[in-house]
mmCIF file of C-alpha atoms in Angstrom:
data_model
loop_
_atom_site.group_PDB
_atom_site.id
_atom_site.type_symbol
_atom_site.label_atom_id
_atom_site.label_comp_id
_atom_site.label_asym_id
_atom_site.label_seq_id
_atom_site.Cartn_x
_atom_site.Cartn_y
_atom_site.Cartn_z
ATOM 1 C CA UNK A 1 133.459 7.966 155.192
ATOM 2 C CA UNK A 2 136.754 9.225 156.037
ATOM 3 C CA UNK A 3 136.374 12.383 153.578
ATOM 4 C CA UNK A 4 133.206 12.757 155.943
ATOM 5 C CA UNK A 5 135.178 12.713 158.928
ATOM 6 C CA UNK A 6 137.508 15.262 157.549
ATOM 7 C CA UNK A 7 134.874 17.961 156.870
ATOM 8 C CA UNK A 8 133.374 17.184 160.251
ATOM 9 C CA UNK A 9 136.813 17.923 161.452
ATOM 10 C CA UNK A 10 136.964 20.662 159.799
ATOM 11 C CA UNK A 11 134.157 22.659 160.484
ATOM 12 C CA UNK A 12 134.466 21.607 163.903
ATOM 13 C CA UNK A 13 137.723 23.708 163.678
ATOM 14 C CA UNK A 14 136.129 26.459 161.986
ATOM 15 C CA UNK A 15 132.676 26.364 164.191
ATOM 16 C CA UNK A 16 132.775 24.362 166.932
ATOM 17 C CA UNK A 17 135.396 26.735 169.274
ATOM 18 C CA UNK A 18 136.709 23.484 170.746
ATOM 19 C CA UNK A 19 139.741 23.392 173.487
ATOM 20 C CA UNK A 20 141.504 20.768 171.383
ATOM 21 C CA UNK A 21 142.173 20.611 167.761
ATOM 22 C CA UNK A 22 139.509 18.745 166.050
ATOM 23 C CA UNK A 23 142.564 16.779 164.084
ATOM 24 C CA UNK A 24 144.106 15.436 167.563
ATOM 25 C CA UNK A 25 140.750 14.484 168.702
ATOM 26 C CA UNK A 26 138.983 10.602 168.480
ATOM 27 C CA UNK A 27 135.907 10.069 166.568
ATOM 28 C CA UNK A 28 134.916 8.904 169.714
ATOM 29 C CA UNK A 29 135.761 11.682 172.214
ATOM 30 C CA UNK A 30 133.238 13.890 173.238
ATOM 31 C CA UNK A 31 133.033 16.885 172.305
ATOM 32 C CA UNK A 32 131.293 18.789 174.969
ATOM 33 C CA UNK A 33 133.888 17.878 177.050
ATOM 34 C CA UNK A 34 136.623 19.062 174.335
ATOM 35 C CA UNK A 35 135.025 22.340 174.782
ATOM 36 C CA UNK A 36 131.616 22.360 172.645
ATOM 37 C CA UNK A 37 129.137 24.845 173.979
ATOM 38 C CA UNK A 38 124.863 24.392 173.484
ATOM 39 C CA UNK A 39 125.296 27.524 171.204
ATOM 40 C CA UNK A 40 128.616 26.304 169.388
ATOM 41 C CA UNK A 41 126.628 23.102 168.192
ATOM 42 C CA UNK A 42 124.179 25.583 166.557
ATOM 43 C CA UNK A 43 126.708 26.823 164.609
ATOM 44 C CA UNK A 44 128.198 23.299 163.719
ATOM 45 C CA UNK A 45 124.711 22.123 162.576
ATOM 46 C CA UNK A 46 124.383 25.319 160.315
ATOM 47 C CA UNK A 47 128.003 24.518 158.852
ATOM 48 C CA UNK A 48 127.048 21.106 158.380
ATOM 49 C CA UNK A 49 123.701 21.660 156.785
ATOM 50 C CA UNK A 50 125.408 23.867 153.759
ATOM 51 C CA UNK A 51 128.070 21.264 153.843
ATOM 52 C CA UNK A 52 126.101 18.308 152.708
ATOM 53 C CA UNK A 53 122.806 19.896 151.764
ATOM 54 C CA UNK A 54 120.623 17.888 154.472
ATOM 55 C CA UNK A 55 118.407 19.848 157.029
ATOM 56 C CA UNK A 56 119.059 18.408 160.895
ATOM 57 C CA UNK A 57 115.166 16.995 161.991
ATOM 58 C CA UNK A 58 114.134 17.662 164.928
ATOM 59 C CA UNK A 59 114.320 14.101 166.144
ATOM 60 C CA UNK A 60 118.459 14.421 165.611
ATOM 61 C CA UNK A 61 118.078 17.985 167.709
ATOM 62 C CA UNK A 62 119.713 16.314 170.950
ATOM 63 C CA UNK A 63 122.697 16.687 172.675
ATOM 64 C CA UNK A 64 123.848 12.562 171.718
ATOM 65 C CA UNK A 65 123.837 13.778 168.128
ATOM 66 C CA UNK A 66 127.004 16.286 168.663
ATOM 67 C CA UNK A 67 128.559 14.422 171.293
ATOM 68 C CA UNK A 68 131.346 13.379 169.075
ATOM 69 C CA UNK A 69 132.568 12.897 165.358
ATOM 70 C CA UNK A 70 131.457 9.646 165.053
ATOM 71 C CA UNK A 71 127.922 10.335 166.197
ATOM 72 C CA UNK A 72 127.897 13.217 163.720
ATOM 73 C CA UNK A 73 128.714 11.388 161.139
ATOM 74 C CA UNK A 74 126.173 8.949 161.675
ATOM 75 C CA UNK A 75 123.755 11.286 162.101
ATOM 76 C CA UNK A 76 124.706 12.807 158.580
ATOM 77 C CA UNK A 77 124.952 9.231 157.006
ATOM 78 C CA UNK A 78 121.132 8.978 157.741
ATOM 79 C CA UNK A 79 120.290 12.077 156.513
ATOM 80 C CA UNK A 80 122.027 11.725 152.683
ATOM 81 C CA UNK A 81 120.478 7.855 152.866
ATOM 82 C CA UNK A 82 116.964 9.702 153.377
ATOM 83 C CA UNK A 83 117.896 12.510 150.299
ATOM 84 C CA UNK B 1 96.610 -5.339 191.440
ATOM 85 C CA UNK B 2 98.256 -3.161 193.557
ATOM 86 C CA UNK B 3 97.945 0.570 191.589
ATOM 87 C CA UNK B 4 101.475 2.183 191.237
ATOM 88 C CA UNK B 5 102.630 4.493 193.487
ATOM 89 C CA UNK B 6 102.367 8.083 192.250
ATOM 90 C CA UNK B 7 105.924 9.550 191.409
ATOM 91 C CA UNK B 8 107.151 12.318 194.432
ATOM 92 C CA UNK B 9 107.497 15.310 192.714
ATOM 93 C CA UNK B 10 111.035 16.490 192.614
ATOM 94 C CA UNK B 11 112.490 20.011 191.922
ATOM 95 C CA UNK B 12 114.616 20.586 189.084
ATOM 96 C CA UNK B 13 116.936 23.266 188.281
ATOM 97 C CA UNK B 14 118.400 23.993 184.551
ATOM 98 C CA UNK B 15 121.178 26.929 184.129
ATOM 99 C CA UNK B 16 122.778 28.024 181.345
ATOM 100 C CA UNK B 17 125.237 30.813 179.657
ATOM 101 C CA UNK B 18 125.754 32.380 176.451
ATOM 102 C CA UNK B 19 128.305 34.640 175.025
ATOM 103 C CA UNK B 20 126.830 37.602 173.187
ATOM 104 C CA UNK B 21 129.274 37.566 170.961
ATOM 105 C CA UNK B 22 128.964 33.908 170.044
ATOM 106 C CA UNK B 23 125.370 35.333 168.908
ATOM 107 C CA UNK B 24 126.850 38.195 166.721
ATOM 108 C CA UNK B 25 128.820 35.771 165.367
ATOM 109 C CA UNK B 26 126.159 33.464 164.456
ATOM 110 C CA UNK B 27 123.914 36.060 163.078
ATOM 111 C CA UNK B 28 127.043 37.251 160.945
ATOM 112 C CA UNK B 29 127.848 34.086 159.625
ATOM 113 C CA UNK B 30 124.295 32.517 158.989
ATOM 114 C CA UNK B 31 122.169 35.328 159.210
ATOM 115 C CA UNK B 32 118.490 34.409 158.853
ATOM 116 C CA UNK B 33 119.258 30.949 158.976
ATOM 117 C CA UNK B 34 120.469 31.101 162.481
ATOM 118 C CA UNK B 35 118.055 33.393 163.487
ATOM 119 C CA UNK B 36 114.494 31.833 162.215
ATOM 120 C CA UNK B 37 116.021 28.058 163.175
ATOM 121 C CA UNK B 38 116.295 28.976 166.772
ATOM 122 C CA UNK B 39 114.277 31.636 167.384
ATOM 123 C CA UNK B 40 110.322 32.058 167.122
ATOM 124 C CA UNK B 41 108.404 35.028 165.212
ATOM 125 C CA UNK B 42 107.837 36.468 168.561
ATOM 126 C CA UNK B 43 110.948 36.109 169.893
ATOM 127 C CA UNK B 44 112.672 37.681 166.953
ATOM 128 C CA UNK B 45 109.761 40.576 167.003
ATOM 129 C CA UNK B 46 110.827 41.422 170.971
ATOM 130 C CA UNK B 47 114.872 41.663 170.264
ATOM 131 C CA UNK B 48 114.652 43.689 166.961
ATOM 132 C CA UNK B 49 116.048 47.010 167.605
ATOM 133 C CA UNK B 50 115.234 50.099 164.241
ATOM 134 C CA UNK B 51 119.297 49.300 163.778
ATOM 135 C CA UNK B 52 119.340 45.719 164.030
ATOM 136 C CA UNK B 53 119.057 43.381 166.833
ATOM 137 C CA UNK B 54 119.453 43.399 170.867
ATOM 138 C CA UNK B 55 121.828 39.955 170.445
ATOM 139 C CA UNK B 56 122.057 40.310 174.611
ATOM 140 C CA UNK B 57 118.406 39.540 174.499
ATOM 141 C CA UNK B 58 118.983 36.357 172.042
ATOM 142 C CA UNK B 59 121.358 35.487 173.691
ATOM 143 C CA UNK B 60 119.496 35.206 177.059
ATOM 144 C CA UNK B 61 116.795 33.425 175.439
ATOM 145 C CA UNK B 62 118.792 31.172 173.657
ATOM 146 C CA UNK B 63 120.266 30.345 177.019
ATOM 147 C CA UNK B 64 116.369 30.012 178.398
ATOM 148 C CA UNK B 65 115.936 27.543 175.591
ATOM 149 C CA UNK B 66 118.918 25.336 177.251
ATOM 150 C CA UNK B 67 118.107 25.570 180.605
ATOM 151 C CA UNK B 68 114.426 24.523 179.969
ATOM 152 C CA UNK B 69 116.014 21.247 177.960
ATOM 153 C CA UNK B 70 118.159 20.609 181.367
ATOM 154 C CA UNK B 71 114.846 20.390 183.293
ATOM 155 C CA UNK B 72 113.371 18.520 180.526
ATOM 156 C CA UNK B 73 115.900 16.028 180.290
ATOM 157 C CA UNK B 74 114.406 15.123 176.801
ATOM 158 C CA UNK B 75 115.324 11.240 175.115
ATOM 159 C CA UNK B 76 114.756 12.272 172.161
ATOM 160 C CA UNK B 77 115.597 15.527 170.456
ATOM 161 C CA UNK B 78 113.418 19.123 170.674
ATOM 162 C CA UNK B 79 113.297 21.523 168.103
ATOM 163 C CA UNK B 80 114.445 25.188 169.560
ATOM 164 C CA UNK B 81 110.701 26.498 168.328
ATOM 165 C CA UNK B 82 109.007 24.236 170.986
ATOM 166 C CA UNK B 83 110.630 26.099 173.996
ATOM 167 C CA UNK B 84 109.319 29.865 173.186
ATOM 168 C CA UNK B 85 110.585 32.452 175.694
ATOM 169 C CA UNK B 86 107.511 35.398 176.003
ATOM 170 C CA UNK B 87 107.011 38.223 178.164
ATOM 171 C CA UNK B 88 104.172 38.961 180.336
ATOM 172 C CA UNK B 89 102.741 42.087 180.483
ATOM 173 C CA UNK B 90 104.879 43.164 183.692
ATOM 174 C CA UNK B 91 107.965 42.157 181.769
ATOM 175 C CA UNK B 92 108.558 38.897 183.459
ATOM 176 C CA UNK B 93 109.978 35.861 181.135
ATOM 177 C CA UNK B 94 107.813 33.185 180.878
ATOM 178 C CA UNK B 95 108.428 30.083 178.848
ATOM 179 C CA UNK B 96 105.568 28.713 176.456
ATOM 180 C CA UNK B 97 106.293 24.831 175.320
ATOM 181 C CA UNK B 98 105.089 23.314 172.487
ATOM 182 C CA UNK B 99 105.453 20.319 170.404
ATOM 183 C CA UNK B 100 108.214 18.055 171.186
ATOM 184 C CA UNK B 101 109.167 20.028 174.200
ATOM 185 C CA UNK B 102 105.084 20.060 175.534
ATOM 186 C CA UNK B 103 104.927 16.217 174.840
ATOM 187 C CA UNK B 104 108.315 15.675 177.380
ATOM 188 C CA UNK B 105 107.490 18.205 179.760
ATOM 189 C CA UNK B 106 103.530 16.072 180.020
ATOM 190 C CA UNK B 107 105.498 12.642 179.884
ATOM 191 C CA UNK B 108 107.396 14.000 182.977
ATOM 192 C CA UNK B 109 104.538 15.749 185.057
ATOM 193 C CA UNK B 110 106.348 19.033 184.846
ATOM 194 C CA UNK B 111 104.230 21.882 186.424
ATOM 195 C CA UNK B 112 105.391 24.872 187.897
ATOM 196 C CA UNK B 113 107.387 25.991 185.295
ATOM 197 C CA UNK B 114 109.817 28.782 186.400
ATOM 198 C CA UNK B 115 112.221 31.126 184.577
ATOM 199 C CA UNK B 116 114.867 33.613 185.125
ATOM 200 C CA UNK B 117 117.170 35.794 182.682
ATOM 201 C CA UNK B 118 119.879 38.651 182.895
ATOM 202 C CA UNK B 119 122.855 39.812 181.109
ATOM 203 C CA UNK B 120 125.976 41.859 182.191
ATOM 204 C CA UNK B 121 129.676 41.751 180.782
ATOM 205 C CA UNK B 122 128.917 40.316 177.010
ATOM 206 C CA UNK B 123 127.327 37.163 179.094
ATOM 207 C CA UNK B 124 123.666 36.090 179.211
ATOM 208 C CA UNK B 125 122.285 33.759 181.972
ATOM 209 C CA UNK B 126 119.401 32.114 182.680
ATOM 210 C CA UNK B 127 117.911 29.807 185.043
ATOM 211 C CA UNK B 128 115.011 27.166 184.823
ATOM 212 C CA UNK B 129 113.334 25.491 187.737
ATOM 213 C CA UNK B 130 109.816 23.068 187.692
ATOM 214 C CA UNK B 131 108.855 20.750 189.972
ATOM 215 C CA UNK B 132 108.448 17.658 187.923
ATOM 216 C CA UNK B 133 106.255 14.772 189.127
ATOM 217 C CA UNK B 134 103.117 14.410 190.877
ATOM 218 C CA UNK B 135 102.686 15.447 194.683
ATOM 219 C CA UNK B 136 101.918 13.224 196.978
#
């Protein structure tokens, strides 16, 4: 879990053109409001997707899903439990 | 049994912007991924250019694709092929919905389905408005 939260950090740093470094933020803080755009969260799913080998659904395609690390990492968790 | 009232229909208004660049970027760094996960056969077909691709024109219809899911208001989550931005034969931007996208927009009453697009200065725009609802 926490070498999960890492990566999300890190792409996040290297994707997710955020106002605040992904390291200083909460798994809990949202992200939109740390400076995620609708387009930026493209480019954090595509990141994420050759990351961990998992394909984002369609039902996970909503806004909730990037709204912070946490979330993400949820959303990942269920995705390598279905693989 | 007293039938339910019929919902007033309400307007609603979705806007959103996109840097071009953020689109170069994307196409650089995921390529065909990027492209055929957001973007529909015909949408790709109308921004190719014989050197590449008119990213100002992604970009405005990746910002069409947002500002329809702000009018949707969607619970659950819409795949970017289900909100299809085509072009009349005058030019004008229309958006086709399908799927996911078709499903909210009938759970909602959406009709009247509105949309507007330009680009200047590296920045695409665009702006959604449907009346949502039934009128009374």
């Amino acid at each position: 879990m926490a070498d999960r939260i890492s990566v999300i950090r890190g792409i996040l740093g290297e994707h997710g053109k955020l106002r605040i470094e992904p390291d200083d933020l909460d798994v809990t803080t949202n992200l939109y409001g740390a400076g995620l755009t609708s387009h930026a969260s493209v480019n954090v799913m595509l990141a994420l997707e050759d990351e961990f080998d998992v394909e984002f659904p369609e039902r996970l395609l909503k806004r909730s899903t990037f709204e912070s690390i946490a979330n993400l990492s949820d959303a990942l968790e269920s995705l390598l439990a279905d693989a | 049994m007293t039938p339910a009232s019929p919902c007033p229909a309400e307007l609603r208004v979705g806007t959103d912007l996109v840097s071009v660049s953020d689109v170069d970027d994307a196409i650089e760094r995921f390529g065909d991924r990027y492209l055929r996960r957001v973007y529909t056969q015909r949408e790709l077909d109308s921004c190719r250019m014989h050197d590449g691709w008119a990213t100002w024109r992604l970009a405005a219809r990746f910002a069409a694709k947002e500002a329809t899911v702000k009018v949707l208001r969607p619970v659950d989550g819409i795949a970017y092929h289900s909100i299809e931005v085509v072009n009349d034969a005058d030019g004008a931007p229309r958006i086709e919905l399908s799927g996911g996208a078709l499903a909210r927009a009938l759970d909602v009453g959406l009709h009247q389905l509105s949309l507007s697009v330009s680009h200047d200065g590296g920045i695409a725009v665009a702006m959604c408005a449907a009346m949502i609802g039934t009128h009374q």
